[in-house]
GROMACS .gro file of N, CA and C in nm:
model
  381
    1UNK      N    1  -1.692  -2.338   2.668
    1UNK     CA    2  -1.670  -2.421   2.551
    1UNK      C    3  -1.786  -2.410   2.455
    2UNK      N    4  -1.751  -2.414   2.328
    2UNK     CA    5  -1.857  -2.411   2.228
    2UNK      C    6  -1.907  -2.552   2.201
    3UNK      N    7  -2.007  -2.561   2.115
    3UNK     CA    8  -2.068  -2.691   2.086
    3UNK      C    9  -1.971  -2.787   2.017
    4UNK      N   10  -1.880  -2.734   1.937
    4UNK     CA   11  -1.787  -2.823   1.865
    4UNK      C   12  -1.662  -2.855   1.946
    5UNK      N   13  -1.654  -2.809   2.071
    5UNK     CA   14  -1.543  -2.845   2.158
    5UNK      C   15  -1.427  -2.745   2.157
    6UNK      N   16  -1.440  -2.637   2.085
    6UNK     CA   17  -1.333  -2.536   2.077
    6UNK      C   18  -1.339  -2.448   2.201
    7UNK      N   19  -1.233  -2.445   2.285
    7UNK     CA   20  -1.238  -2.371   2.411
    7UNK      C   21  -1.230  -2.220   2.394
    8UNK      N   22  -1.184  -2.170   2.279
    8UNK     CA   23  -1.165  -2.026   2.264
    8UNK      C   24  -1.255  -1.967   2.156
    9UNK      N   25  -1.374  -2.017   2.145
    9UNK     CA   26  -1.472  -1.969   2.048
    9UNK      C   27  -1.523  -1.832   2.091
   10UNK      N   28  -1.516  -1.733   2.001
   10UNK     CA   29  -1.567  -1.599   2.029
   10UNK      C   30  -1.706  -1.584   1.969
   11UNK      N   31  -1.786  -1.503   2.033
   11UNK     CA   32  -1.916  -1.472   1.973
   11UNK      C   33  -1.894  -1.371   1.860
   12UNK      N   34  -1.982  -1.371   1.763
   12UNK     CA   35  -1.965  -1.280   1.650
   12UNK      C   36  -1.979  -1.136   1.694
   13UNK      N   37  -2.056  -1.107   1.795
   13UNK     CA   38  -2.068  -0.970   1.846
   13UNK      C   39  -1.937  -0.920   1.902
   14UNK      N   40  -1.867  -1.004   1.979
   14UNK     CA   41  -1.739  -0.966   2.036
   14UNK      C   42  -1.634  -0.949   1.926
   15UNK      N   43  -1.637  -1.036   1.827
   15UNK     CA   44  -1.541  -1.025   1.716
   15UNK      C   45  -1.567  -0.899   1.633
   16UNK      N   46  -1.693  -0.868   1.609
   16UNK     CA   47  -1.727  -0.746   1.534
   16UNK      C   48  -1.682  -0.622   1.609
   17UNK      N   49  -1.701  -0.622   1.740
   17UNK     CA   50  -1.660  -0.508   1.822
   17UNK      C   51  -1.508  -0.493   1.820
   18UNK      N   52  -1.436  -0.604   1.831
   18UNK     CA   53  -1.290  -0.601   1.827
   18UNK      C   54  -1.240  -0.555   1.690
   19UNK      N   55  -1.302  -0.605   1.584
   19UNK     CA   56  -1.263  -0.565   1.448
   19UNK      C   57  -1.290  -0.416   1.426
   20UNK      N   58  -1.402  -0.368   1.476
   20UNK     CA   59  -1.436  -0.226   1.462
   20UNK      C   60  -1.336  -0.139   1.537
   21UNK      N   61  -1.298  -0.180   1.659
   21UNK     CA   62  -1.198  -0.106   1.736
   21UNK      C   63  -1.064  -0.103   1.664
   22UNK      N   64  -1.024  -0.217   1.611
   22UNK     CA   65  -0.896  -0.224   1.540
   22UNK      C   66  -0.899  -0.138   1.414
   23UNK      N   67  -1.009  -0.139   1.341
   23UNK     CA   68  -1.021  -0.055   1.221
   23UNK      C   69  -1.016   0.093   1.256
   24UNK      N   70  -1.080   0.132   1.366
   24UNK     CA   71  -1.078   0.273   1.407
   24UNK      C   72  -0.937   0.316   1.446
   25UNK      N   73  -0.865   0.232   1.519
   25UNK     CA   74  -0.728   0.267   1.559
   25UNK      C   75  -0.635   0.273   1.439
   26UNK      N   76  -0.651   0.180   1.347
   26UNK     CA   77  -0.569   0.182   1.226
   26UNK      C   78  -0.596   0.306   1.144
   27UNK      N   79  -0.723   0.342   1.128
   27UNK     CA   80  -0.758   0.461   1.050
   27UNK      C   81  -0.708   0.588   1.118
   28UNK      N   82  -0.713   0.594   1.251
   28UNK     CA   83  -0.661   0.710   1.323
   28UNK      C   84  -0.510   0.723   1.302
   29UNK      N   85  -0.439   0.610   1.303
   29UNK     CA   86  -0.295   0.612   1.279
   29UNK      C   87  -0.265   0.659   1.137
   30UNK      N   88  -0.339   0.609   1.039
   30UNK     CA   89  -0.318   0.650   0.900
   30UNK      C   90  -0.351   0.797   0.880
   31UNK      N   91  -0.452   0.847   0.949
   31UNK     CA   92  -0.486   0.990   0.940
   31UNK      C   93  -0.375   1.078   0.995
   32UNK      N   94  -0.311   1.034   1.104
   32UNK     CA   95  -0.198   1.109   1.159
   32UNK      C   96  -0.076   1.099   1.069
   33UNK      N   97  -0.063   0.991   0.993
   33UNK     CA   98   0.052   0.969   0.907
   33UNK      C   99   0.042   1.043   0.774
   34UNK      N  100  -0.078   1.079   0.732
   34UNK     CA  101  -0.102   1.136   0.599
   34UNK      C  102  -0.019   1.259   0.566
   35UNK      N  103  -0.003   1.358   0.654
   35UNK     CA  104   0.073   1.477   0.614
   35UNK      C  105   0.225   1.458   0.608
   36UNK      N  106   0.277   1.350   0.657
   36UNK     CA  107   0.422   1.330   0.666
   36UNK      C  108   0.473   1.251   0.545
   37UNK      N  109   0.481   1.317   0.431
   37UNK     CA  110   0.519   1.250   0.306
   37UNK      C  111   0.663   1.199   0.310
   38UNK      N  112   0.755   1.282   0.353
   38UNK     CA  113   0.897   1.242   0.355
   38UNK      C  114   0.919   1.124   0.449
   39UNK      N  115   0.857   1.127   0.564
   39UNK     CA  116   0.871   1.017   0.659
   39UNK      C  117   0.816   0.886   0.605
   40UNK      N  118   0.703   0.893   0.534
   40UNK     CA  119   0.646   0.772   0.473
   40UNK      C  120   0.740   0.714   0.369
   41UNK      N  121   0.796   0.801   0.284
   41UNK     CA  122   0.886   0.752   0.180
   41UNK      C  123   1.014   0.694   0.241
   42UNK      N  124   1.066   0.760   0.344
   42UNK     CA  125   1.187   0.707   0.409
   42UNK      C  126   1.159   0.572   0.474
   43UNK      N  127   1.046   0.559   0.540
   43UNK     CA  128   1.011   0.430   0.601
   43UNK      C  129   0.995   0.322   0.494
   44UNK      N  130   0.935   0.357   0.381
   44UNK     CA  131   0.920   0.260   0.272
   44UNK      C  132   1.055   0.214   0.220
   45UNK      N  133   1.145   0.309   0.199
   45UNK     CA  134   1.278   0.275   0.148
   45UNK      C  135   1.353   0.189   0.249
   46UNK      N  136   1.342   0.220   0.378
   46UNK     CA  137   1.411   0.142   0.481
   46UNK      C  138   1.358  -0.002   0.484
   47UNK      N  139   1.227  -0.020   0.478
   47UNK     CA  140   1.170  -0.155   0.482
   47UNK      C  141   1.215  -0.236   0.361
   48UNK      N  142   1.212  -0.175   0.244
   48UNK     CA  143   1.255  -0.247   0.123
   48UNK      C  144   1.404  -0.276   0.129
   49UNK      N  145   1.486  -0.182   0.179
   49UNK     CA  146   1.630  -0.204   0.190
   49UNK      C  147   1.661  -0.317   0.288
   50UNK      N  148   1.589  -0.322   0.400
   50UNK     CA  149   1.611  -0.430   0.497
   50UNK      C  150   1.574  -0.565   0.435
   51UNK      N  151   1.465  -0.568   0.357
   51UNK     CA  152   1.426  -0.693   0.291
   51UNK      C  153   1.533  -0.736   0.191
   52UNK      N  154   1.583  -0.643   0.109
   52UNK     CA  155   1.687  -0.677   0.011
   52UNK      C  156   1.814  -0.725   0.083
   53UNK      N  157   1.850  -0.658   0.192
   53UNK     CA  158   1.968  -0.700   0.268
   53UNK      C  159   1.949  -0.840   0.324
   54UNK      N  160   1.829  -0.869   0.376
   54UNK     CA  161   1.802  -1.001   0.435
   54UNK      C  162   1.807  -1.110   0.329
   55UNK      N  163   1.751  -1.084   0.211
   55UNK     CA  164   1.754  -1.183   0.104
   55UNK      C  165   1.898  -1.208   0.059
   56UNK      N  166   1.976  -1.103   0.046
   56UNK     CA  167   2.115  -1.121   0.002
   56UNK      C  168   2.199  -1.191   0.110
   57UNK      N  169   2.167  -1.167   0.237
   57UNK     CA  170   2.241  -1.230   0.346
   57UNK      C  171   2.208  -1.380   0.357
   58UNK      N  172   2.080  -1.416   0.338
   58UNK     CA  173   2.039  -1.555   0.351
   58UNK      C  174   2.059  -1.636   0.223
   59UNK      N  175   2.083  -1.569   0.113
   59UNK     CA  176   2.098  -1.637  -0.017
   59UNK      C  177   1.979  -1.728  -0.045
   60UNK      N  178   1.862  -1.674  -0.029
   60UNK     CA  179   1.741  -1.751  -0.053
   60UNK      C  180   1.623  -1.660  -0.083
   61UNK      N  181   1.507  -1.718  -0.092
   61UNK     CA  182   1.382  -1.646  -0.116
   61UNK      C  183   1.382  -1.573  -0.250
   62UNK      N  184   1.454  -1.625  -0.348
   62UNK     CA  185   1.463  -1.557  -0.476
   62UNK      C  186   1.330  -1.560  -0.552
   63UNK      N  187   1.257  -1.668  -0.545
   63UNK     CA  188   1.129  -1.677  -0.615
   63UNK      C  189   1.027  -1.584  -0.549
   64UNK      N  190   1.027  -1.581  -0.417
   64UNK     CA  191   0.937  -1.491  -0.345
   64UNK      C  192   0.973  -1.346  -0.377
   65UNK      N  193   1.101  -1.315  -0.380
   65UNK     CA  194   1.146  -1.180  -0.412
   65UNK      C  195   1.108  -1.142  -0.554
   66UNK      N  196   1.116  -1.237  -0.646
   66UNK     CA  197   1.075  -1.211  -0.784
   66UNK      C  198   0.926  -1.177  -0.789
   67UNK      N  199   0.844  -1.253  -0.718
   67UNK     CA  200   0.700  -1.224  -0.713
   67UNK      C  201   0.671  -1.090  -0.650
   68UNK      N  202   0.739  -1.058  -0.540
   68UNK     CA  203   0.720  -0.928  -0.474
   68UNK      C  204   0.768  -0.814  -0.564
   69UNK      N  205   0.873  -0.838  -0.640
   69UNK     CA  206   0.921  -0.737  -0.734
   69UNK      C  207   0.819  -0.708  -0.843
   70UNK      N  208   0.755  -0.813  -0.893
   70UNK     CA  209   0.651  -0.794  -0.994
   70UNK      C  210   0.533  -0.717  -0.934
   71UNK      N  211   0.496  -0.749  -0.811
   71UNK     CA  212   0.387  -0.678  -0.745
   71UNK      C  213   0.423  -0.530  -0.726
   72UNK      N  214   0.546  -0.502  -0.680
   72UNK     CA  215   0.588  -0.364  -0.661
   72UNK      C  216   0.596  -0.290  -0.794
   73UNK      N  217   0.637  -0.358  -0.900
   73UNK     CA  218   0.640  -0.297  -1.032
   73UNK      C  219   0.498  -0.263  -1.077
   74UNK      N  220   0.403  -0.350  -1.049
   74UNK     CA  221   0.263  -0.323  -1.081
   74UNK      C  222   0.214  -0.201  -1.003
   75UNK      N  223   0.252  -0.189  -0.876
   75UNK     CA  224   0.215  -0.071  -0.798
   75UNK      C  225   0.277   0.056  -0.858
   76UNK      N  226   0.403   0.047  -0.899
   76UNK     CA  227   0.471   0.163  -0.957
   76UNK      C  228   0.405   0.206  -1.087
   77UNK      N  229   0.366   0.110  -1.170
   77UNK     CA  230   0.298   0.143  -1.295
   77UNK      C  231   0.164   0.210  -1.265
   78UNK      N  232   0.091   0.158  -1.167
   78UNK     CA  233  -0.034   0.222  -1.127
   78UNK      C  234  -0.013   0.361  -1.072
   79UNK      N  235   0.098   0.384  -1.005
   79UNK     CA  236   0.130   0.515  -0.949
   79UNK      C  237   0.165   0.616  -1.058
   80UNK      N  238   0.230   0.569  -1.165
   80UNK     CA  239   0.276   0.659  -1.270
   80UNK      C  240   0.177   0.681  -1.383
   81UNK      N  241   0.073   0.600  -1.393
   81UNK     CA  242  -0.022   0.616  -1.502
   81UNK      C  243  -0.142   0.700  -1.459
   82UNK      N  244  -0.200   0.770  -1.554
   82UNK     CA  245  -0.317   0.852  -1.521
   82UNK      C  246  -0.441   0.766  -1.501
   83UNK      N  247  -0.537   0.822  -1.430
   83UNK     CA  248  -0.660   0.749  -1.402
   83UNK      C  249  -0.742   0.731  -1.530
   84UNK      N  250  -0.745   0.832  -1.613
   84UNK     CA  251  -0.814   0.822  -1.742
   84UNK      C  252  -0.712   0.844  -1.852
   85UNK      N  253  -0.727   0.769  -1.959
   85UNK     CA  254  -0.636   0.784  -2.073
   85UNK      C  255  -0.671   0.911  -2.149
   86UNK      N  256  -0.573   0.998  -2.172
   86UNK     CA  257  -0.603   1.121  -2.246
   86UNK      C  258  -0.625   1.090  -2.394
   87UNK      N  259  -0.710   1.171  -2.456
   87UNK     CA  260  -0.733   1.155  -2.600
   87UNK      C  261  -0.609   1.204  -2.673
   88UNK      N  262  -0.562   1.127  -2.769
   88UNK     CA  263  -0.437   1.161  -2.838
   88UNK      C  264  -0.455   1.278  -2.935
   89UNK      N  265  -0.578   1.304  -2.982
   89UNK     CA  266  -0.597   1.413  -3.077
   89UNK      C  267  -0.612   1.549  -3.010
   90UNK      N  268  -0.636   1.552  -2.880
   90UNK     CA  269  -0.649   1.678  -2.809
   90UNK      C  270  -0.517   1.714  -2.743
   91UNK      N  271  -0.483   1.843  -2.738
   91UNK     CA  272  -0.359   1.884  -2.670
   91UNK      C  273  -0.371   1.861  -2.519
   92UNK      N  274  -0.257   1.839  -2.454
   92UNK     CA  275  -0.256   1.809  -2.311
   92UNK      C  276  -0.287   1.932  -2.226
   93UNK      N  277  -0.242   2.049  -2.272
   93UNK     CA  278  -0.266   2.172  -2.197
   93UNK      C  279  -0.368   2.258  -2.270
   94UNK      N  280  -0.440   2.344  -2.198
   94UNK     CA  281  -0.537   2.430  -2.266
   94UNK      C  282  -0.466   2.530  -2.358
   95UNK      N  283  -0.523   2.551  -2.475
   95UNK     CA  284  -0.464   2.646  -2.571
   95UNK      C  285  -0.536   2.779  -2.570
   96UNK      N  286  -0.657   2.784  -2.516
   96UNK     CA  287  -0.734   2.908  -2.507
   96UNK      C  288  -0.763   2.938  -2.360
   97UNK      N  289  -0.793   3.062  -2.332
   97UNK     CA  290  -0.817   3.100  -2.192
   97UNK      C  291  -0.949   3.045  -2.138
   98UNK      N  292  -1.042   3.010  -2.224
   98UNK     CA  293  -1.171   2.961  -2.176
   98UNK      C  294  -1.173   2.808  -2.160
   99UNK      N  295  -1.065   2.739  -2.199
   99UNK     CA  296  -1.059   2.593  -2.182
   99UNK      C  297  -1.020   2.558  -2.039
  100UNK      N  298  -1.068   2.445  -1.995
  100UNK     CA  299  -1.043   2.400  -1.858
  100UNK      C  300  -0.914   2.319  -1.852
  101UNK      N  301  -0.832   2.346  -1.750
  101UNK     CA  302  -0.710   2.268  -1.728
  101UNK      C  303  -0.746   2.145  -1.646
  102UNK      N  304  -0.709   2.029  -1.696
  102UNK     CA  305  -0.736   1.904  -1.624
  102UNK      C  306  -0.605   1.853  -1.566
  103UNK      N  307  -0.593   1.851  -1.433
  103UNK     CA  308  -0.467   1.808  -1.371
  103UNK      C  309  -0.447   1.657  -1.386
  104UNK      N  310  -0.323   1.615  -1.364
  104UNK     CA  311  -0.287   1.474  -1.370
  104UNK      C  312  -0.340   1.404  -1.245
  105UNK      N  313  -0.429   1.308  -1.265
  105UNK     CA  314  -0.484   1.232  -1.154
  105UNK      C  315  -0.431   1.090  -1.167
  106UNK      N  316  -0.363   1.044  -1.064
  106UNK     CA  317  -0.301   0.911  -1.068
  106UNK      C  318  -0.406   0.801  -1.049
  107UNK      N  319  -0.377   0.686  -1.110
  107UNK     CA  320  -0.463   0.570  -1.092
  107UNK      C  321  -0.449   0.515  -0.949
  108UNK      N  322  -0.326   0.519  -0.895
  108UNK     CA  323  -0.300   0.477  -0.757
  108UNK      C  324  -0.243   0.598  -0.683
  109UNK      N  325  -0.314   0.655  -0.586
  109UNK     CA  326  -0.265   0.773  -0.515
  109UNK      C  327  -0.133   0.746  -0.442
  110UNK      N  328  -0.060   0.854  -0.416
  110UNK     CA  329   0.072   0.844  -0.352
  110UNK      C  330   0.062   0.781  -0.214
  111UNK      N  331  -0.039   0.817  -0.137
  111UNK     CA  332  -0.053   0.764  -0.001
  111UNK      C  333  -0.070   0.612  -0.005
  112UNK      N  334  -0.156   0.564  -0.093
  112UNK     CA  335  -0.179   0.419  -0.101
  112UNK      C  336  -0.054   0.349  -0.154
  113UNK      N  337   0.014   0.409  -0.251
  113UNK     CA  338   0.136   0.349  -0.304
  113UNK      C  339   0.242   0.339  -0.195
  114UNK      N  340   0.257   0.446  -0.120
  114UNK     CA  341   0.360   0.448  -0.015
  114UNK      C  342   0.327   0.354   0.100
  115UNK      N  343   0.199   0.330   0.124
  115UNK     CA  344   0.160   0.238   0.230
  115UNK      C  345   0.161   0.093   0.184
  116UNK      N  346   0.142   0.067   0.055
  116UNK     CA  347   0.135  -0.070   0.005
  116UNK      C  348   0.273  -0.128  -0.026
  117UNK      N  349   0.370  -0.045  -0.062
  117UNK     CA  350   0.504  -0.096  -0.094
  117UNK      C  351   0.571  -0.166   0.024
  118UNK      N  352   0.575  -0.107   0.144
  118UNK     CA  353   0.638  -0.178   0.255
  118UNK      C  354   0.560  -0.302   0.299
  119UNK      N  355   0.431  -0.309   0.266
  119UNK     CA  356   0.353  -0.427   0.302
  119UNK      C  357   0.410  -0.554   0.241
  120UNK      N  358   0.474  -0.542   0.127
  120UNK     CA  359   0.529  -0.662   0.063
  120UNK      C  360   0.652  -0.714   0.135
  121UNK      N  361   0.729  -0.626   0.196
  121UNK     CA  362   0.850  -0.670   0.264
  121UNK      C  363   0.831  -0.697   0.411
  122UNK      N  364   0.734  -0.634   0.474
  122UNK     CA  365   0.716  -0.645   0.619
  122UNK      C  366   0.680  -0.785   0.667
  123UNK      N  367   0.581  -0.853   0.609
  123UNK     CA  368   0.549  -0.987   0.660
  123UNK      C  369   0.660  -1.088   0.639
  124UNK      N  370   0.743  -1.064   0.540
  124UNK     CA  371   0.848  -1.160   0.510
  124UNK      C  372   0.974  -1.134   0.592
  125UNK      N  373   0.969  -1.047   0.693
  125UNK     CA  374   1.084  -1.019   0.778
  125UNK      C  375   1.094  -1.119   0.894
  126UNK      N  376   1.013  -1.221   0.894
  126UNK     CA  377   1.006  -1.320   1.001
  126UNK      C  378   1.140  -1.366   1.056
  127UNK      N  379   1.143  -1.470   1.136
  127UNK     CA  380   1.265  -1.512   1.204
  127UNK      C  381   1.374  -1.562   1.112
   0.00000   0.00000   0.00000
């Protein structure tokens, strides 16, 4: 027992070790998931479809769904916009052979977008 009477008090060292182990396992899973683009997108679509089906079946959670929709729209906008705004007076592609081609760099990378979209529907799949 701890001093305040809590029977399940953990020491900070044990909690740090547990958190570190969990972070390592999560990162290892994400590293294995990175090359499987089609599988990630399919899983994302399935999670969102299950959430939409559940909301339509229960006839509720409309305000929560509206908020999650706004969040997902914000993610989509971040996914589709460039990281830096191009100058409007310069051409988008190089016109001379000595000019450098600058590829499109997204503000929100595909991997993060694909991993964050199902996060909105997954916790709300409760009982």
